[in-house]
Structures are given as C-alpha cells and as structure tokens.
PDB file of C-alpha atoms in Angstrom:
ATOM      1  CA  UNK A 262      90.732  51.231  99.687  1.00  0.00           C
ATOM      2  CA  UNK A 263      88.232  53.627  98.145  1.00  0.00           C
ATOM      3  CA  UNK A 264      89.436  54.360  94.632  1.00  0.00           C
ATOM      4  CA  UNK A 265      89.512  58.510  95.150  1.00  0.00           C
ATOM      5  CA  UNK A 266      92.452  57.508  97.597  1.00  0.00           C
ATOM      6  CA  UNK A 267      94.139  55.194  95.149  1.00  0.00           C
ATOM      7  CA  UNK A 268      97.681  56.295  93.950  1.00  0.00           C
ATOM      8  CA  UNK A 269      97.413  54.003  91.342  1.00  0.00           C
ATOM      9  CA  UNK A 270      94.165  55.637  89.993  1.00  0.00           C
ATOM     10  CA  UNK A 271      93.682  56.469  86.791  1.00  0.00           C
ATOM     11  CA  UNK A 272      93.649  60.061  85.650  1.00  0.00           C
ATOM     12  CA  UNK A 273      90.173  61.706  85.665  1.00  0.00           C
ATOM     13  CA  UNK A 274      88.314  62.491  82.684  1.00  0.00           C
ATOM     14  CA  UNK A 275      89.737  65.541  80.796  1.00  0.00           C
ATOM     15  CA  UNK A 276      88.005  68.845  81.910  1.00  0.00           C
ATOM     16  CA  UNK A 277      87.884  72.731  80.576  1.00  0.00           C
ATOM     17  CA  UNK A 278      89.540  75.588  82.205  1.00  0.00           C
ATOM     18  CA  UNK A 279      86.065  76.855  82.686  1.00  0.00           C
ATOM     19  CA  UNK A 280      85.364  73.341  84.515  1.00  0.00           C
ATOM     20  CA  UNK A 281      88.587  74.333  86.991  1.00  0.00           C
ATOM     21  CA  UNK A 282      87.452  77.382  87.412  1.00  0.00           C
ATOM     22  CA  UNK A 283      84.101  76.712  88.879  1.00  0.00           C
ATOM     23  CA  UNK A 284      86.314  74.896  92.238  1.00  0.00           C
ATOM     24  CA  UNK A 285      86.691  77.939  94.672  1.00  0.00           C
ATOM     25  CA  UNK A 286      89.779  76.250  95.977  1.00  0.00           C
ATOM     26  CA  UNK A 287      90.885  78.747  99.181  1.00  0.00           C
ATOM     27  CA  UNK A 288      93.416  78.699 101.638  1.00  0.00           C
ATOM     28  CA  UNK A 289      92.471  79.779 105.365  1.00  0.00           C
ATOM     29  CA  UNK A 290      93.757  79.203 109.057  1.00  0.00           C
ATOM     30  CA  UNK A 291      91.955  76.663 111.264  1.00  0.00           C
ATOM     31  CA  UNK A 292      90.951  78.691 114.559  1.00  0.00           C
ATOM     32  CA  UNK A 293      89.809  75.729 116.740  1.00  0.00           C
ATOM     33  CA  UNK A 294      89.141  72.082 116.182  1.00  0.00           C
ATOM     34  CA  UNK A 295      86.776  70.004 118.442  1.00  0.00           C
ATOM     35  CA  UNK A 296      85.840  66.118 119.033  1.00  0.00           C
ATOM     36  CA  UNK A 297      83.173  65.103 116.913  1.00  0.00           C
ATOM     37  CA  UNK A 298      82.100  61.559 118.397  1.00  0.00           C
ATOM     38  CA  UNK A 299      79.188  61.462 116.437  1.00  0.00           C
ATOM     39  CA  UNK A 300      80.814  61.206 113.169  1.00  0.00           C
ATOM     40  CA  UNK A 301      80.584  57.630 111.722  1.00  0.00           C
ATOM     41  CA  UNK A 302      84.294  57.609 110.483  1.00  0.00           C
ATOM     42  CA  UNK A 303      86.696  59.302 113.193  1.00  0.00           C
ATOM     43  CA  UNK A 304      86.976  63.003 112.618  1.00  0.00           C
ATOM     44  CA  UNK A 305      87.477  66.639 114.254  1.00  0.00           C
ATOM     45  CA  UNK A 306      85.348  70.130 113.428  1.00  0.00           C
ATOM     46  CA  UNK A 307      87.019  72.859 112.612  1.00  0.00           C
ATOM     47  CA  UNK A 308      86.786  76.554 112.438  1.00  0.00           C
ATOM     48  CA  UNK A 309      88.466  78.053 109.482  1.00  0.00           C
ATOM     49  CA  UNK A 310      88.827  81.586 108.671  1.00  0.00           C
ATOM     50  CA  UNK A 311      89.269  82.376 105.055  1.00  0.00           C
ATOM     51  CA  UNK A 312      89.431  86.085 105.728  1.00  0.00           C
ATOM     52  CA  UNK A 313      87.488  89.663 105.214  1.00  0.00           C
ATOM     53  CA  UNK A 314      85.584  88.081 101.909  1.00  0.00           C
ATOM     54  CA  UNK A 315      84.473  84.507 103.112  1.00  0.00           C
ATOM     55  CA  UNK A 316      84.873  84.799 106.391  1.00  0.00           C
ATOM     56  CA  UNK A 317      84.718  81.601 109.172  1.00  0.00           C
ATOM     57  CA  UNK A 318      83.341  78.663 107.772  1.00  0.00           C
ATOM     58  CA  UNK A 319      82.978  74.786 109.381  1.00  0.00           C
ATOM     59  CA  UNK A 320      84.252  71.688 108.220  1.00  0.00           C
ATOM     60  CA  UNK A 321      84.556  68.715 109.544  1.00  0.00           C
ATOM     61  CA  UNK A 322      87.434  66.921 108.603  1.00  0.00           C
ATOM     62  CA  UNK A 323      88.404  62.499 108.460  1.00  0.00           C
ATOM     63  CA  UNK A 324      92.361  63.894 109.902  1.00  0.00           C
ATOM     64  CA  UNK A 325      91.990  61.962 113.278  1.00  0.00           C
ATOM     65  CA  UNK A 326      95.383  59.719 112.204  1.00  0.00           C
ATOM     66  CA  UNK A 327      97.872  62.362 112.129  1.00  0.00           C
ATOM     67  CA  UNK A 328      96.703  65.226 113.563  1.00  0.00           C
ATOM     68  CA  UNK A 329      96.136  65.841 117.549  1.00  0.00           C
ATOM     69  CA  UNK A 330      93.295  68.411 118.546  1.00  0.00           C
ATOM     70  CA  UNK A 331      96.475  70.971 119.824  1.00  0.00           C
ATOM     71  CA  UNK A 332      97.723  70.096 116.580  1.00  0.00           C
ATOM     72  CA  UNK A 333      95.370  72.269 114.439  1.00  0.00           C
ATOM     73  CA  UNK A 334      94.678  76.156 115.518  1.00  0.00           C
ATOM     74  CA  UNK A 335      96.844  78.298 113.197  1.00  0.00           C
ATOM     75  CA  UNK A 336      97.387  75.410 110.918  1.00  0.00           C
ATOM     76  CA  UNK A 337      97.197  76.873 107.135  1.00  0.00           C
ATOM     77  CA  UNK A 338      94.625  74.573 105.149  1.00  0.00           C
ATOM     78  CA  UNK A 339      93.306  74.468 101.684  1.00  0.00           C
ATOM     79  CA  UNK A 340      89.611  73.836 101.274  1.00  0.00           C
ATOM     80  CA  UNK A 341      86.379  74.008  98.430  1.00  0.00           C
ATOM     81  CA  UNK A 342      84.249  77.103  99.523  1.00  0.00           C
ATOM     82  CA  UNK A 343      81.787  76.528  97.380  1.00  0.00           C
ATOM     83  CA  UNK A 344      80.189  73.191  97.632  1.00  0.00           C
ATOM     84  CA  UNK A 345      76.734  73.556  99.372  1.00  0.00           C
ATOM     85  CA  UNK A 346      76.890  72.973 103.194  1.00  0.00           C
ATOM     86  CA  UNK A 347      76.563  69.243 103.710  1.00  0.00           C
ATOM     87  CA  UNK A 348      74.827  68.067 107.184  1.00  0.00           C
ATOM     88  CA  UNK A 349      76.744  65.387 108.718  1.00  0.00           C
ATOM     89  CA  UNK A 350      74.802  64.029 111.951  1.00  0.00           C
ATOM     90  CA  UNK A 351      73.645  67.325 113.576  1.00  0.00           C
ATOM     91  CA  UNK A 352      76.808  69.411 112.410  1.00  0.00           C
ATOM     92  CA  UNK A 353      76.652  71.405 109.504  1.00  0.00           C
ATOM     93  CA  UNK A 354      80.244  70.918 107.267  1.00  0.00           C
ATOM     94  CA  UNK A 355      80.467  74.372 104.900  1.00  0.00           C
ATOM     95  CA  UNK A 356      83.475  73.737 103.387  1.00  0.00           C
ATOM     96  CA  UNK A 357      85.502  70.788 102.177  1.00  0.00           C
ATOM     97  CA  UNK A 358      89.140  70.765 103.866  1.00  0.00           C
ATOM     98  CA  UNK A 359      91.543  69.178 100.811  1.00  0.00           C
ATOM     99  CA  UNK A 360      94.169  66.494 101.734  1.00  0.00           C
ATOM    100  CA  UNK A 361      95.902  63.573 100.630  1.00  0.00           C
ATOM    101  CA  UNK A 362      95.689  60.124 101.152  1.00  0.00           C
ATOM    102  CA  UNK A 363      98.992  58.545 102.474  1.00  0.00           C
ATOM    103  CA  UNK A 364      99.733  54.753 101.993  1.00  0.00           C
ATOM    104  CA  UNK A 365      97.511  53.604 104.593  1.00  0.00           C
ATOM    105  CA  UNK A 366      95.076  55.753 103.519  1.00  0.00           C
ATOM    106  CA  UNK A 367      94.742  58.301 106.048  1.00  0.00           C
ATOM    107  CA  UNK A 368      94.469  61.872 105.086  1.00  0.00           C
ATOM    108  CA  UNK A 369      96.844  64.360 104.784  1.00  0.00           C
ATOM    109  CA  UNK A 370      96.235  68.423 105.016  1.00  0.00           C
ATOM    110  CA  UNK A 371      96.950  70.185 101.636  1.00  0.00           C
ATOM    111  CA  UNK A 372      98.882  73.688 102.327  1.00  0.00           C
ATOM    112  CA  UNK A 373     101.023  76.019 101.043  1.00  0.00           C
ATOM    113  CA  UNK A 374     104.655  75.705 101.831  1.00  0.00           C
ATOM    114  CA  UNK A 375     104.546  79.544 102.363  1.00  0.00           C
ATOM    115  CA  UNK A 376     102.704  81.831 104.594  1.00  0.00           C
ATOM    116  CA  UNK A 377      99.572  83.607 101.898  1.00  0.00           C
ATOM    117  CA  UNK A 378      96.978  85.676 102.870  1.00  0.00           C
ATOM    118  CA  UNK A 379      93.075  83.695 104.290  1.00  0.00           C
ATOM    119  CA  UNK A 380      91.273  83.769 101.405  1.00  0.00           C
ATOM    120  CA  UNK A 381      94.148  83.536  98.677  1.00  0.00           C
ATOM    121  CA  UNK A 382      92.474  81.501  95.771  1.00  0.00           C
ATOM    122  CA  UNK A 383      94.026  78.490  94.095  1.00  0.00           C
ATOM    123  CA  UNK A 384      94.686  79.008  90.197  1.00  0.00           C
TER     124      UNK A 384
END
C-alpha cells in the first residue's frame, strides 16, 4: 500500500499557518462524471462547479470502487483549486478531488456533512 494511504502513517512534518493557507481547499458539486478508459489506474472525469468565483473545473478522480457513474452528479466534493492543471493521458485534471483511503485502500470522497455554498473555502 502506498504510504500517503497508510493509517498507520506517521504524522507529516510540522507546517505554518501560512503553509495551510497556501491549500485552496474548496467544496463544489460534481455536474457529470464520465468513463475514462485511458487512465492507467481505474478512474472517472468529473465536472465540478465551485461556483460564481472559480467556476467548473475537471478532475479526474481514482473513485471507481465505490462510486457508480449515476452515483456522482450533485454529489458535494472537496477538492485543491490551486495545484497547476496536471495532464493525465489526453485529459487535462484542474483540480485535485480530496478523499480517503479505506482499509483496502480505495478512495473515499471528502464532504461536508451539511449542504455549503460551491466555492465555500476550507479553514
């Protein structure tokens, strides 16, 4: 298991608030999710609006375990908006969807447990 998935990991190395800061952590709605057979590992793409500010953005997304296609549109999701776009095959990932690795080591969605606006910022 890669060690970024490891429960059993040992804390990171201590950062500044400043450090935190500089992760645009925001919440937004995914508003479709396709097949992406190309991918080496099995994922979707996704469509997520992060509202008026950000705006839609792509990701794609390693979620193929426990999420269904049908599963995702109007799904709340938490992602990095400020990471430079990273080309994977010939798609073009802007943002980095944020989830948690379950014992098997499949990824979970991180989202808030209550309905916030697209675009809300984590702080």
């Amino acid at each position: 298991m890669h060690l970024l998935h490891d429960a059993a990991a040992p804390p990171a190395e201590p950062i500044t608030f400043d450090d935190f800061l500089k992760v645009d952590i925001r919440v937004g709605t995914i508003l479709s999710a396709e097949p992406f057979p190309e991918a080496r590992k099995p994922a979707y793409k996704l469509l997520i609006d992060f509202g008026p500010v950000i705006g839609e953005r792509k990701s794609s997304a390693q979620i193929t375990a426990h999420y269904t296609l049908e599963d995702l549109p109007g799904r709340k999701v938490a992602a990095v908006v400020n990471f430079p776009p990273r080309q994977i095959g010939k798609f073009m990932s802007q943002v980095l969807t944020l989830g948690f690795a379950d014992e098997a080591g499949e990824v979970v969605l991180f989202s808030p447990d209550k309905d916030v606006p697209n675009g809300s910022r984590l702080f």
